[in-house]
CSV table of C-alpha atoms and ligand atoms in Angstrom, one decimal:
chain,number,residue,atom,x,y,z
W,20,MET,CA,7.7,13.5,-1.5
W,21,LYS,CA,7.5,10.0,-0.1
W,22,LYS,CA,5.7,7.6,-2.5
W,23,LEU,CA,2.4,6.4,-1.2
W,24,THR,CA,3.3,2.7,-1.5
W,25,SER,CA,4.0,0.1,1.1
W,26,ALA,CA,5.4,-3.3,0.8
W,27,SER,CA,1.9,-4.8,1.3
W,28,ILE,CA,-0.9,-5.0,-1.2
W,29,ALA,CA,-3.5,-4.8,1.6
W,30,GLY,CA,-1.7,-1.7,2.9
W,31,ASP,CA,-1.7,-0.1,-0.5
W,32,LEU,CA,-5.3,-0.8,-1.2
W,33,LEU,CA,-6.4,0.5,2.2
W,34,ALA,CA,-4.3,3.7,1.8
W,35,TYR,CA,-5.5,4.3,-1.8
W,36,LEU,CA,-9.2,3.7,-1.0
W,37,LEU,CA,-9.6,4.9,2.6
W,38,ILE,CA,-7.7,8.2,2.3
W,39,PRO,CA,-9.8,9.6,-0.6
W,40,LEU,CA,-12.9,8.1,1.0
W,41,GLY,CA,-12.0,9.8,4.3
W,42,VAL,CA,-11.4,13.2,2.6
W,43,LEU,CA,-14.7,12.8,0.6
W,44,ALA,CA,-16.5,11.9,3.9
W,45,VAL,CA,-15.1,14.9,5.7
W,46,VAL,CA,-15.9,17.4,2.8
W,47,GLY,CA,-19.4,15.9,2.3
W,48,THR,CA,-20.3,15.9,5.9
W,49,GLY,CA,-19.0,19.4,6.3
W,50,PHE,CA,-21.1,20.6,3.4
W,51,ALA,CA,-24.3,18.7,4.6
W,52,TYR,CA,-23.7,20.0,8.1
W,53,TYR,CA,-23.5,23.6,7.0
W,54,LEU,CA,-26.7,23.3,4.9
W,55,SER,CA,-28.6,21.5,7.7
W,56,ILE,CA,-27.6,24.2,10.2
W,57,ALA,CA,-28.8,26.9,7.8
W,58,PHE,CA,-32.2,25.2,7.4
W,59,ALA,CA,-32.5,24.6,11.2
W,60,ASN,CA,-31.6,28.2,11.9
W,61,ASP,CA,-34.3,29.3,9.5
W,62,ALA,CA,-36.9,27.2,11.3
W,63,TYR,CA,-35.8,28.5,14.7
W,64,ASP,CA,-35.9,32.1,13.4
W,65,ARG,CA,-39.4,31.5,12.1
W,66,GLU,CA,-40.4,30.3,15.7
W,67,LEU,CA,-38.8,33.4,17.1
W,68,LEU,CA,-40.7,35.6,14.7
W,69,ASN,CA,-44.0,33.8,15.7
W,70,SER,CA,-43.2,34.7,19.3
W,71,ALA,CA,-42.6,38.3,18.3
W,72,ASP,CA,-46.0,38.2,16.5
W,73,SER,CA,-47.7,37.0,19.7
W,74,VAL,CA,-46.2,40.0,21.6
W,75,ALA,CA,-47.1,42.4,18.7
W,76,ILE,CA,-50.8,41.5,18.8
W,77,ARG,CA,-50.9,42.3,22.4
W,78,THR,CA,-49.3,45.7,22.1
W,79,ARG,CA,-51.5,48.7,21.7
W,80,ARG,CA,-51.8,52.4,22.6
W,81,LYS,CA,-54.2,53.5,25.2
W,82,SER,CA,-54.6,57.1,26.3
W,83,GLY,CA,-51.3,57.9,24.6
W,84,ARG,CA,-49.4,55.2,26.5
W,85,ILE,CA,-48.1,51.9,25.0
W,86,LEU,CA,-49.4,48.9,26.8
W,87,VAL,CA,-48.3,45.2,26.4
W,88,ASP,CA,-50.7,42.7,27.9
W,89,LEU,CA,-48.8,39.4,28.2
W,90,PRO,CA,-50.8,36.7,30.1
W,91,PRO,CA,-48.8,33.8,31.6
W,92,TYR,CA,-49.6,31.4,28.7
W,93,VAL,CA,-48.2,33.8,26.2
W,94,ARG,CA,-45.0,34.2,28.3
W,95,ASN,CA,-44.8,30.4,28.2
W,96,LEU,CA,-45.2,30.5,24.4
W,97,LEU,CA,-42.3,32.8,24.2
W,98,ARG,CA,-40.1,30.0,25.5
W,99,HIS,CA,-40.1,27.3,22.9
W,100,ASP,CA,-37.8,25.3,25.0
W,101,ASN,CA,-37.7,25.1,28.8
W,102,SER,CA,-33.9,25.3,28.8
W,103,ASP,CA,-33.8,28.6,27.0
W,104,ARG,CA,-34.5,32.1,28.3
W,105,SER,CA,-36.3,34.8,26.3
W,106,PHE,CA,-36.4,38.5,26.5
W,107,TYR,CA,-38.4,41.3,24.9
W,108,ARG,CA,-38.3,45.0,24.7
W,109,ILE,CA,-40.4,47.7,23.1
W,110,GLU,CA,-39.0,51.1,22.3
W,111,SER,CA,-40.2,54.1,20.5
W,112,THR,CA,-38.8,55.1,17.1
W,113,THR,CA,-36.8,57.8,18.9
W,114,GLY,CA,-34.9,55.1,20.8
W,115,GLU,CA,-36.5,55.4,24.2
W,116,VAL,CA,-37.3,52.1,26.0
W,117,ILE,CA,-41.1,51.9,26.6
W,118,THR,CA,-41.2,48.5,28.3
W,119,GLY,CA,-39.3,45.2,28.6
W,120,ASP,CA,-35.7,44.3,29.1
W,121,PRO,CA,-33.4,47.4,28.9
W,122,GLU,CA,-30.3,45.1,28.6
W,123,LEU,CA,-31.3,44.0,25.0
W,124,PRO,CA,-28.9,45.6,22.5
W,125,ASP,CA,-30.3,48.4,20.4
W,126,PRO,CA,-32.2,47.5,17.2
W,127,PRO,CA,-30.5,48.3,13.9
W,128,ALA,CA,-30.8,51.9,12.8
W,129,ASN,CA,-33.4,52.7,10.1
W,130,MET,CA,-35.5,49.6,10.7
W,131,PRO,CA,-37.5,48.9,7.5
W,132,LEU,CA,-41.2,49.1,7.9
W,133,THR,CA,-42.1,45.7,6.5
W,134,LYS,CA,-39.2,43.3,7.1
W,135,PRO,CA,-38.1,41.7,10.4
W,136,GLU,CA,-34.4,42.0,11.2
W,137,PHE,CA,-32.5,39.1,12.7
W,138,SER,CA,-29.2,39.5,14.6
W,139,TYR,CA,-27.0,38.1,17.4
W,140,GLY,CA,-26.3,39.9,20.5
W,141,ASN,CA,-25.7,39.6,24.3
W,142,VAL,CA,-28.0,40.1,27.2
W,143,GLY,CA,-26.0,40.1,30.4
W,144,PRO,CA,-23.9,36.9,30.3
W,145,TYR,CA,-26.2,35.3,27.6
W,146,ARG,CA,-25.6,35.1,23.9
W,147,VAL,CA,-28.9,35.6,22.2
W,148,ARG,CA,-30.7,35.5,18.8
W,149,ILE,CA,-32.8,38.7,18.3
W,150,VAL,CA,-35.6,39.5,16.0
W,151,SER,CA,-36.6,43.1,15.6
W,152,ILE,CA,-39.8,44.2,14.0
W,153,ARG,CA,-41.5,47.5,13.6
W,154,ILE,CA,-45.2,47.4,14.6
W,155,PRO,CA,-47.8,50.1,14.0
W,156,VAL,CA,-49.7,51.2,17.1
W,157,SER,CA,-52.9,53.3,17.2
W,158,GLU,CA,-55.7,53.8,19.7
W,159,LYS,CA,-58.4,52.7,17.4
W,160,GLU,CA,-58.0,50.0,14.6
W,161,SER,CA,-59.5,52.4,12.1
W,162,GLU,CA,-56.9,55.2,12.8
W,163,ARG,CA,-53.9,54.5,10.8
W,164,THR,CA,-51.7,57.4,11.8
W,165,GLY,CA,-48.5,55.7,10.9
W,166,ASP,CA,-47.3,55.8,14.5
W,167,SER,CA,-45.1,52.8,15.3
W,168,VAL,CA,-42.8,51.2,17.9
W,169,ILE,CA,-39.9,48.7,17.6
W,170,LEU,CA,-40.4,45.3,19.2
W,171,GLN,CA,-37.5,43.1,19.9
W,172,VAL,CA,-37.8,39.5,21.0
W,173,ALA,CA,-34.7,37.5,21.9
W,174,GLU,CA,-33.9,34.0,23.1
W,175,THR,CA,-30.7,32.2,24.3
W,176,LEU,CA,-29.1,29.7,21.9
W,177,LYS,CA,-29.1,26.5,24.0
W,178,ALA,CA,-31.7,24.7,21.9
W,179,ARG,CA,-30.0,25.7,18.7
W,180,GLU,CA,-26.6,24.5,20.0
W,181,ARG,CA,-28.0,21.2,21.2
W,182,PHE,CA,-29.6,20.6,17.9
W,183,SER,CA,-26.4,21.3,16.0
W,184,GLN,CA,-24.4,19.0,18.2
W,185,MET,CA,-26.9,16.2,17.7
W,186,LEU,CA,-26.9,16.9,14.0
W,187,LEU,CA,-23.1,16.7,13.9
W,188,VAL,CA,-23.0,13.4,15.8
W,189,SER,CA,-25.8,11.9,13.7
W,190,MET,CA,-23.9,12.8,10.5
W,191,VAL,CA,-20.3,11.9,11.6
W,192,MET,CA,-21.0,8.6,13.3
W,193,PRO,CA,-22.4,6.8,10.2
W,194,GLN,CA,-19.4,8.2,8.2
W,195,ILE,CA,-16.9,6.8,10.7
W,196,LEU,CA,-18.8,3.5,10.8
W,197,MET,CA,-18.8,3.4,7.0
W,198,ILE,CA,-15.0,4.0,6.8
W,199,ALA,CA,-14.3,1.4,9.5
W,200,ILE,CA,-16.6,-1.3,7.8
W,201,GLY,CA,-15.2,-0.4,4.4
W,202,GLY,CA,-11.6,-0.8,5.7
W,203,LEU,CA,-12.5,-4.1,7.3
W,204,CYS,CA,-14.2,-5.4,4.1
W,205,ILE,CA,-11.1,-4.3,2.0
W,206,TRP,CA,-8.8,-6.1,4.4
W,207,LEU,CA,-10.8,-9.3,4.5
W,208,GLY,CA,-11.3,-9.2,0.7
W,209,VAL,CA,-7.6,-8.7,0.1
W,210,ARG,CA,-6.7,-11.5,2.5
W,211,ARG,CA,-9.1,-13.8,0.8
W,212,GLY,CA,-7.9,-12.7,-2.6
W,213,LEU,CA,-4.3,-13.4,-1.7
W,214,ARG,CA,-5.0,-16.8,-0.3
W,215,PRO,CA,-4.1,-18.6,-3.6
W,216,LEU,CA,-0.7,-16.8,-3.5
W,217,GLY,CA,-0.1,-18.4,0.0
W,218,ASP,CA,-1.1,-21.8,-1.5
W,219,LEU,CA,1.4,-21.2,-4.3
W,220,ARG,CA,4.1,-20.3,-1.8
W,221,SER,CA,3.6,-23.4,0.2
W,222,ALA,CA,3.5,-25.5,-2.9
W,223,ILE,CA,6.9,-24.1,-3.9
W,224,ALA,CA,8.3,-24.3,-0.4
W,225,LYS,CA,7.4,-28.0,-0.1
W,226,ARG,CA,9.4,-28.9,-3.2
W,227,SER,CA,12.9,-30.3,-3.0
W,228,GLN,CA,15.6,-28.6,-5.1
W,229,TYR,CA,15.3,-31.4,-7.7
W,230,GLU,CA,11.6,-31.1,-8.3
W,231,LEU,CA,11.5,-28.8,-11.3
W,232,THR,CA,8.2,-29.8,-12.7
W,233,PRO,CA,5.8,-27.0,-13.7
W,234,LEU,CA,3.5,-25.5,-11.1
W,235,THR,CA,-0.2,-25.9,-11.7
W,236,ALA,CA,-2.0,-22.7,-12.5
W,237,ASP,CA,-5.6,-24.1,-12.1
W,238,ASN,CA,-6.6,-22.6,-8.8
W,239,VAL,CA,-4.7,-19.4,-9.3
W,240,PRO,CA,-6.4,-16.1,-10.0
W,241,VAL,CA,-6.0,-14.7,-13.5
W,242,GLU,CA,-3.8,-11.8,-12.1
W,243,VAL,CA,-1.3,-14.3,-10.7
W,244,GLN,CA,-1.3,-16.7,-13.7
W,245,PRO,CA,1.4,-14.7,-15.6
W,246,LEU,CA,3.6,-15.0,-12.5
W,247,VAL,CA,3.1,-18.8,-12.4
W,248,MET,CA,3.8,-19.0,-16.1
W,249,ALA,CA,7.0,-17.0,-15.7
W,250,ILE,CA,8.1,-19.3,-12.8
W,251,ASN,CA,7.3,-22.3,-15.0
W,252,ASP,CA,9.3,-20.9,-17.8
W,253,LEU,CA,12.2,-20.3,-15.5
W,254,LEU,CA,11.9,-23.9,-14.1
W,255,VAL,CA,12.1,-25.3,-17.7
W,256,ARG,CA,15.2,-23.3,-18.4
W,257,LEU,CA,16.7,-24.3,-15.1
W,258,ARG,CA,16.0,-28.0,-15.8
W,259,ASP,CA,17.5,-27.8,-19.2
W,260,ASP,CA,20.6,-26.1,-17.7
W,261,LEU,CA,20.9,-28.7,-15.0
W,262,ASP,CA,20.5,-31.5,-17.5
W,263,ALA,CA,23.2,-30.0,-19.6
W,264,GLN,CA,25.6,-29.7,-16.6
W,265,ARG,CA,24.8,-33.2,-15.5
W,266,ARG,CA,25.5,-34.5,-19.0
W,267,PHE,CA,28.7,-32.6,-19.1
W,268,VAL,CA,29.9,-34.0,-15.8
W,269,ALA,CA,28.9,-37.6,-16.7
W,270,ASN,CA,30.6,-37.3,-20.2
W,271,ALA,CA,33.7,-35.8,-18.7
W,272,ALA,CA,33.9,-38.5,-16.0
W,273,HIS,CA,33.2,-41.2,-18.6
W,274,GLN,CA,35.9,-39.8,-20.9
W,275,LEU,CA,38.4,-39.7,-18.0
W,276,ARG,CA,37.9,-43.3,-17.1
W,277,THR,CA,39.8,-44.8,-20.1
W,278,PRO,CA,43.0,-42.7,-19.8
W,279,LEU,CA,43.0,-43.2,-16.0
W,280,ALA,CA,42.8,-47.0,-16.6
W,281,GLY,CA,45.7,-46.7,-19.1
W,282,LEU,CA,47.8,-44.8,-16.5
W,283,LYS,CA,46.9,-47.4,-13.9
W,284,THR,CA,48.3,-50.1,-16.2
W,285,TYR,CA,51.5,-48.2,-16.7
W,286,THR,CA,52.1,-47.7,-12.9
W,287,GLY,CA,51.4,-51.5,-12.6
W,288,ILE,CA,54.1,-52.2,-15.2
W,289,MET,CA,56.5,-49.8,-13.6
W,290,GLN,CA,56.0,-51.4,-10.2
W,291,SER,CA,56.9,-54.8,-11.6
W,292,PHE,CA,60.4,-53.5,-12.4
W,293,GLN,CA,63.3,-53.5,-9.9
W,294,LEU,CA,63.8,-49.8,-9.6
W,295,PRO,CA,66.0,-47.8,-7.2
W,296,PRO,CA,64.2,-46.7,-4.0
W,297,GLU,CA,63.5,-43.1,-5.2
W,298,PRO,CA,61.7,-43.9,-8.4
W,299,THR,CA,59.8,-46.7,-6.6
W,300,HIS,CA,58.5,-44.2,-4.1
W,301,ALA,CA,57.5,-41.8,-6.9
W,302,VAL,CA,55.6,-44.6,-8.7
W,303,GLN,CA,53.8,-45.5,-5.4
W,304,GLN,CA,52.8,-41.9,-4.9
W,305,LEU,CA,51.6,-41.7,-8.5
W,306,ASP,CA,49.6,-44.9,-8.0
W,307,THR,CA,47.9,-43.6,-4.8
W,308,ALA,CA,47.0,-40.3,-6.5
W,309,LEU,CA,45.6,-42.3,-9.5
W,310,ASN,CA,43.5,-44.4,-7.1
W,311,ARG,CA,42.1,-41.2,-5.6
W,312,VAL,CA,41.3,-39.6,-9.0
W,313,THR,CA,39.7,-42.8,-10.2
W,314,ARG,CA,37.5,-43.0,-7.1
W,315,MET,CA,36.5,-39.3,-7.6
W,316,VAL,CA,35.6,-39.9,-11.3
W,317,ASN,CA,33.6,-43.0,-10.4
W,318,ARG,CA,31.7,-41.2,-7.8
W,319,LEU,CA,31.0,-38.2,-10.1
W,320,LEU,CA,29.6,-40.7,-12.6
W,321,ALA,CA,27.6,-42.5,-9.9
W,322,LEU,CA,26.2,-39.1,-8.7
W,323,ALA,CA,25.2,-38.0,-12.3
W,324,LYS,CA,23.5,-41.4,-12.7
W,325,ALA,CA,21.7,-41.2,-9.3
W,326,GLU,CA,20.4,-37.6,-9.7
W,327,PRO,CA,16.8,-37.3,-11.0
W,328,ASN,CA,17.1,-37.1,-14.8
W,329,PRO,CA,13.9,-37.3,-16.8
W,330,ALA,CA,15.9,-38.2,-19.9
W,331,MET,CA,17.4,-41.2,-18.2
W,332,GLN,CA,14.8,-42.8,-16.0
W,333,LEU,CA,16.0,-45.8,-14.0
W,334,GLU,CA,14.3,-49.0,-14.9
W,335,LYS,CA,12.7,-50.3,-11.8
W,336,LYS,CA,12.2,-54.0,-10.9
W,337,LYS,CA,11.5,-56.2,-7.9
W,338,PHE,CA,14.6,-57.6,-6.1
W,339,ASP,CA,15.6,-59.0,-2.7
W,340,ILE,CA,17.7,-56.5,-0.8
W,341,THR,CA,19.0,-59.3,1.6
W,342,GLU,CA,20.8,-60.8,-1.4
W,343,ILE,CA,22.3,-57.5,-2.6
W,344,ALA,CA,23.3,-56.4,1.0
W,345,ALA,CA,25.0,-59.8,1.7
W,346,GLU,CA,26.9,-59.7,-1.6
W,347,THR,CA,28.1,-56.1,-1.2
W,348,THR,CA,29.2,-56.7,2.4
W,349,SER,CA,31.2,-59.7,1.4
W,350,ASP,CA,32.8,-57.7,-1.5
W,351,LEU,CA,34.3,-55.4,1.2
W,352,VAL,CA,35.5,-58.1,3.6
W,353,TYR,CA,39.0,-57.7,2.2
W,354,GLU,CA,39.2,-54.0,3.1
W,355,ALA,CA,37.8,-54.7,6.5
W,356,LEU,CA,40.4,-57.4,7.1
W,357,ASN,CA,43.2,-55.0,6.1
W,358,LYS,CA,42.2,-52.9,9.1
W,359,ARG,CA,41.4,-55.9,11.4
W,360,ILE,CA,37.8,-54.7,11.5
W,361,GLU,CA,35.1,-57.2,12.3
W,362,LEU,CA,32.6,-56.8,9.5
W,363,ALA,CA,29.3,-58.6,10.3
W,364,PHE,CA,26.1,-59.1,8.4
W,365,GLU,CA,22.7,-59.7,10.0
W,366,GLY,CA,20.1,-60.5,7.3
W,367,SER,CA,16.7,-61.9,7.5
W,368,GLU,CA,15.3,-65.4,6.8
W,369,GLU,CA,12.6,-64.2,4.5
W,370,ALA,CA,13.1,-62.4,1.2
W,371,LEU,CA,12.8,-58.6,1.6
W,372,MET,CA,11.5,-57.3,-1.7
W,373,LEU,CA,12.0,-53.8,-2.9
W,374,ASN,CA,11.0,-52.1,-6.1
W,375,GLY,CA,13.8,-50.2,-7.7
W,376,ASP,CA,17.2,-50.5,-9.3
W,377,PRO,CA,19.4,-53.2,-7.7
W,378,GLY,CA,22.6,-51.6,-9.1
W,379,SER,CA,21.9,-48.3,-7.4
W,380,VAL,CA,20.9,-49.9,-4.1
W,381,ARG,CA,24.2,-51.9,-4.3
W,382,GLU,CA,26.0,-48.5,-4.8
W,383,LEU,CA,24.2,-47.1,-1.8
W,384,ILE,CA,25.2,-50.0,0.5
W,385,MET,CA,28.7,-50.0,-0.9
W,386,ASN,CA,29.2,-46.3,0.0
W,387,LEU,CA,27.8,-46.7,3.5
W,388,VAL,CA,29.9,-49.8,4.3
W,389,ASP,CA,33.0,-48.4,2.6
W,390,ASN,CA,32.6,-45.2,4.7
W,391,ALA,CA,32.1,-47.2,7.9
W,392,ILE,CA,35.3,-49.2,7.2
W,393,ARG,CA,37.3,-46.1,6.2
W,394,TYR,CA,36.3,-44.0,9.2
W,395,THR,CA,36.4,-46.7,11.9
W,396,PRO,CA,39.9,-47.1,13.4
W,397,GLU,CA,41.7,-50.5,13.3
W,398,ASP,CA,40.2,-53.3,15.4
W,399,GLY,CA,36.8,-51.7,15.3
W,400,HIS,CA,33.4,-53.2,14.4
W,401,VAL,CA,31.1,-52.6,11.5
W,402,THR,CA,27.6,-54.3,11.2
W,403,VAL,CA,25.3,-54.3,8.3
W,404,ARG,CA,21.7,-55.2,9.4
W,405,LEU,CA,18.3,-55.5,7.7
W,406,LEU,CA,15.2,-55.0,9.8
W,407,SER,CA,11.7,-55.8,8.8
W,408,ASP,CA,9.6,-55.3,12.0
W,409,LYS,CA,7.2,-53.0,10.2
W,410,PRO,CA,5.0,-54.5,7.5
W,411,ASP,CA,5.7,-52.0,4.8
W,412,VAL,CA,9.2,-50.8,5.6
W,413,VAL,CA,12.6,-52.5,5.3
W,414,THR,CA,15.4,-50.7,7.2
W,415,LEU,CA,19.0,-51.1,6.2
W,416,ILE,CA,21.4,-50.2,9.1
W,417,VAL,CA,25.1,-49.8,8.6
W,418,GLU,CA,26.7,-49.1,12.0
W,419,ASP,CA,30.2,-48.8,13.4
W,420,ASP,CA,32.0,-47.9,16.5
W,421,GLY,CA,34.2,-45.3,14.9
W,422,PRO,CA,34.4,-41.5,15.6
W,423,GLY,CA,30.7,-40.9,14.9
W,424,ILE,CA,29.2,-37.8,13.4
W,425,PRO,CA,28.3,-34.8,15.6
W,426,LEU,CA,24.6,-34.0,15.8
W,427,ASP,CA,25.0,-30.6,14.0
W,428,GLU,CA,26.8,-32.2,11.1
W,429,ARG,CA,24.3,-35.0,10.5
W,430,GLU,CA,22.4,-33.1,7.9
W,431,ARG,CA,25.4,-31.4,6.2
W,432,VAL,CA,27.4,-34.5,5.5
W,433,PHE,CA,24.9,-35.4,2.8
W,434,GLU,CA,25.8,-32.2,0.9
W,435,ARG,CA,28.1,-32.6,-2.1
W,436,PHE,CA,31.8,-32.2,-1.4
W,437,TYR,CA,31.1,-31.6,2.3
W,438,ARG,CA,33.6,-33.3,4.6
W,439,VAL,CA,33.6,-33.0,8.4
W,440,LEU,CA,36.4,-30.7,9.5
W,441,GLY,CA,39.5,-32.5,10.9
W,442,THR,CA,38.8,-35.7,9.0
W,443,ASP,CA,42.2,-37.1,7.9
W,444,VAL,CA,40.9,-40.1,6.0
W,445,PRO,CA,41.1,-39.2,2.2
W,446,GLY,CA,37.8,-38.9,0.5
W,447,THR,CA,35.8,-36.9,-2.1
W,448,GLY,CA,32.8,-35.7,-0.1
W,449,LEU,CA,30.5,-37.3,-2.6
W,450,GLY,CA,29.7,-40.7,-1.1
W,451,LEU,CA,26.8,-39.6,1.1
W,452,ALA,CA,25.4,-37.2,-1.6
W,453,ILE,CA,25.1,-40.3,-3.8
W,454,VAL,CA,23.5,-42.3,-1.0
W,455,ARG,CA,20.9,-39.5,-0.6
W,456,GLU,CA,20.1,-39.3,-4.3
W,457,ILE,CA,19.7,-43.1,-4.6
W,458,ALA,CA,17.5,-43.2,-1.4
W,459,ARG,CA,15.4,-40.3,-2.8
W,460,SER,CA,14.9,-42.1,-6.2
W,461,HIS,CA,13.7,-45.1,-4.2
W,462,GLU,CA,11.4,-43.0,-1.9
W,463,ALA,CA,13.5,-44.0,1.0
W,464,GLN,CA,14.5,-41.9,4.1
W,465,VAL,CA,18.1,-41.7,5.4
W,466,ARG,CA,18.9,-40.8,9.0
W,467,ILE,CA,22.0,-40.9,11.1
W,468,GLU,CA,21.9,-42.2,14.7
W,469,ASP,CA,24.4,-43.2,17.3
W,470,GLY,CA,26.3,-46.4,16.4
W,471,ILE,CA,27.4,-49.5,18.3
W,472,GLY,CA,27.2,-49.1,22.1
W,473,GLY,CA,26.3,-45.4,21.7
W,474,LYS,CA,29.7,-44.9,19.9
W,475,GLY,CA,30.2,-44.3,16.2
W,476,ALA,CA,27.6,-43.7,13.6
W,477,ALA,CA,24.5,-45.7,12.4
W,478,PHE,CA,23.2,-44.9,9.0
W,479,CYS,CA,19.6,-46.1,8.8
W,480,VAL,CA,17.7,-46.2,5.4
W,481,ASP,CA,14.0,-46.9,5.5
W,482,PHE,CA,12.9,-48.4,2.1
W,483,PRO,CA,9.3,-48.9,1.2
W,484,ARG,CA,8.7,-52.7,1.0
W,485,THR,CA,6.9,-54.5,-1.8
W,486,ALA,CA,4.9,-57.6,-1.5
Y,217,LIG,P1,33.9,-38.9,1.9
Y,217,LIG,O1,33.8,-40.1,2.7
Y,217,LIG,O2,34.4,-39.2,0.5
Y,217,LIG,O3,34.6,-37.7,2.5
Y,217,LIG,P2,31.1,-38.8,2.2
Y,217,LIG,O4,30.0,-38.0,1.5
Y,217,LIG,O5,31.0,-40.3,2.1
Y,217,LIG,O6,32.5,-38.3,1.6
Y,217,LIG,O7,31.1,-38.4,3.7
Y,217,LIG,C1,31.0,-37.1,4.1
Y,217,LIG,C2,31.7,-36.9,5.5
Y,217,LIG,O8,30.9,-37.6,6.4
Y,217,LIG,C3,33.0,-37.5,5.6
Y,217,LIG,O9,34.0,-36.6,5.3
Y,217,LIG,C4,33.1,-38.0,7.0
Y,217,LIG,O10,33.6,-36.9,7.8
Y,217,LIG,C5,31.7,-38.2,7.5
Y,217,LIG,N1,31.4,-39.6,7.6
Y,217,LIG,C6,30.7,-40.4,6.6
Y,217,LIG,N2,30.6,-41.6,7.1
Y,217,LIG,C7,31.1,-41.6,8.3
Y,217,LIG,C8,31.2,-42.7,9.3
Y,217,LIG,N3,30.8,-43.9,9.2
Y,217,LIG,N4,31.8,-42.3,10.5
Y,217,LIG,C9,32.3,-41.1,10.7
Y,217,LIG,N5,32.1,-40.1,9.8
Y,217,LIG,C10,31.6,-40.4,8.6
């Protein structure tokens, strides 16, 4: 059998409450309807018996003949309802019809002397309710000879049927209304009750992958608090695990730096010797590979430092970004000259103060300018610019006229180890991940736009400015 559960709490509650409620309503209404119809039938039967009595008192024997004297008002009385038809018949105990409708069905055999008999029958096309009573008839009131006739009075069922229909409607309608209102209330109640879950969902959805602080359980219903606590517990474990990983990467990178520096010294010494061409080529290859590994190790270390780490909070201070940007740009002039790239710096007259870690901001600028120089072909242009046209924002722009970054890659290039397909410039795929981390820890936004003259790429970083 299929389980009576759905994927929705509201659906489950509605099913578990409304189905039993519906069954109860149907059984209860059926029972009440059956009882009410029995009572109503009783009342209608009593009316029918009254009508029979009115006929009975007007039935007497005169000169040996049975006479029924029914004036018009008594005939009217016989019809309780204008829509119904009524019939009567009197017959002798031997079964011969004395007066009235011969079409009425015969009374039950052996009619008791005292009790009226009720039955259903048909008169022509009509279905009727019939009461049969035995009435004594004698010429004089004082003569009780025991002679009697059988009187039958019948009426069609229209009034009874109308009554039972009205009864049914008046009983079923409130039940349907009750179930509908009950369902609506449950649905509204569940929606209202689940609202804190929605708030919790948006609170989690708004977080970045680095925000692993515990969720607040203040506005959460008691039923959901264990869930929040379990999530918080998981967040703590996740943070510990990430911290351990970060520490491991940082330590490994740090440990690798010394032997790499040693190897670099040896390749330097070997390059100073006059060696035959083949070993010279091998040493050159070794040196290039060592440069690449050193770069990777340095970037891993920079990334571990830039990532949010509660154990190693950066000490923030006020500094002038113009100074740092000018210095970093001039540090890379040599690399630019090697490729005949025109590296320009456009600063600002006034000091542009930021609150943060100058070393990290230098790393950010270094990565952006280094990328621009590496990816721009020879004889290209790279410009580092600082804009302060808004009072509380300083924008750093590093733009070039190189190959640019396609629109659909502009978000992905910030991912770790992600490199645009087809790039033949060697790299680690970590530079922009470091840029994003440093920007994030300084509450800055990074975006990529088109570069110089609509060509190339422009990396824009909006830093919050301090007075
Ligand atoms: P890496 O440069 O070491 O590959 P990054 O994270 O610095 O790693 O850059 C990621 C990718 O973004 C690069 O592989 C490159 O394709 C692209 N990219 C970065 N800067 C530029 C730029 N100035 N011009 C064109 N492409 C760039």
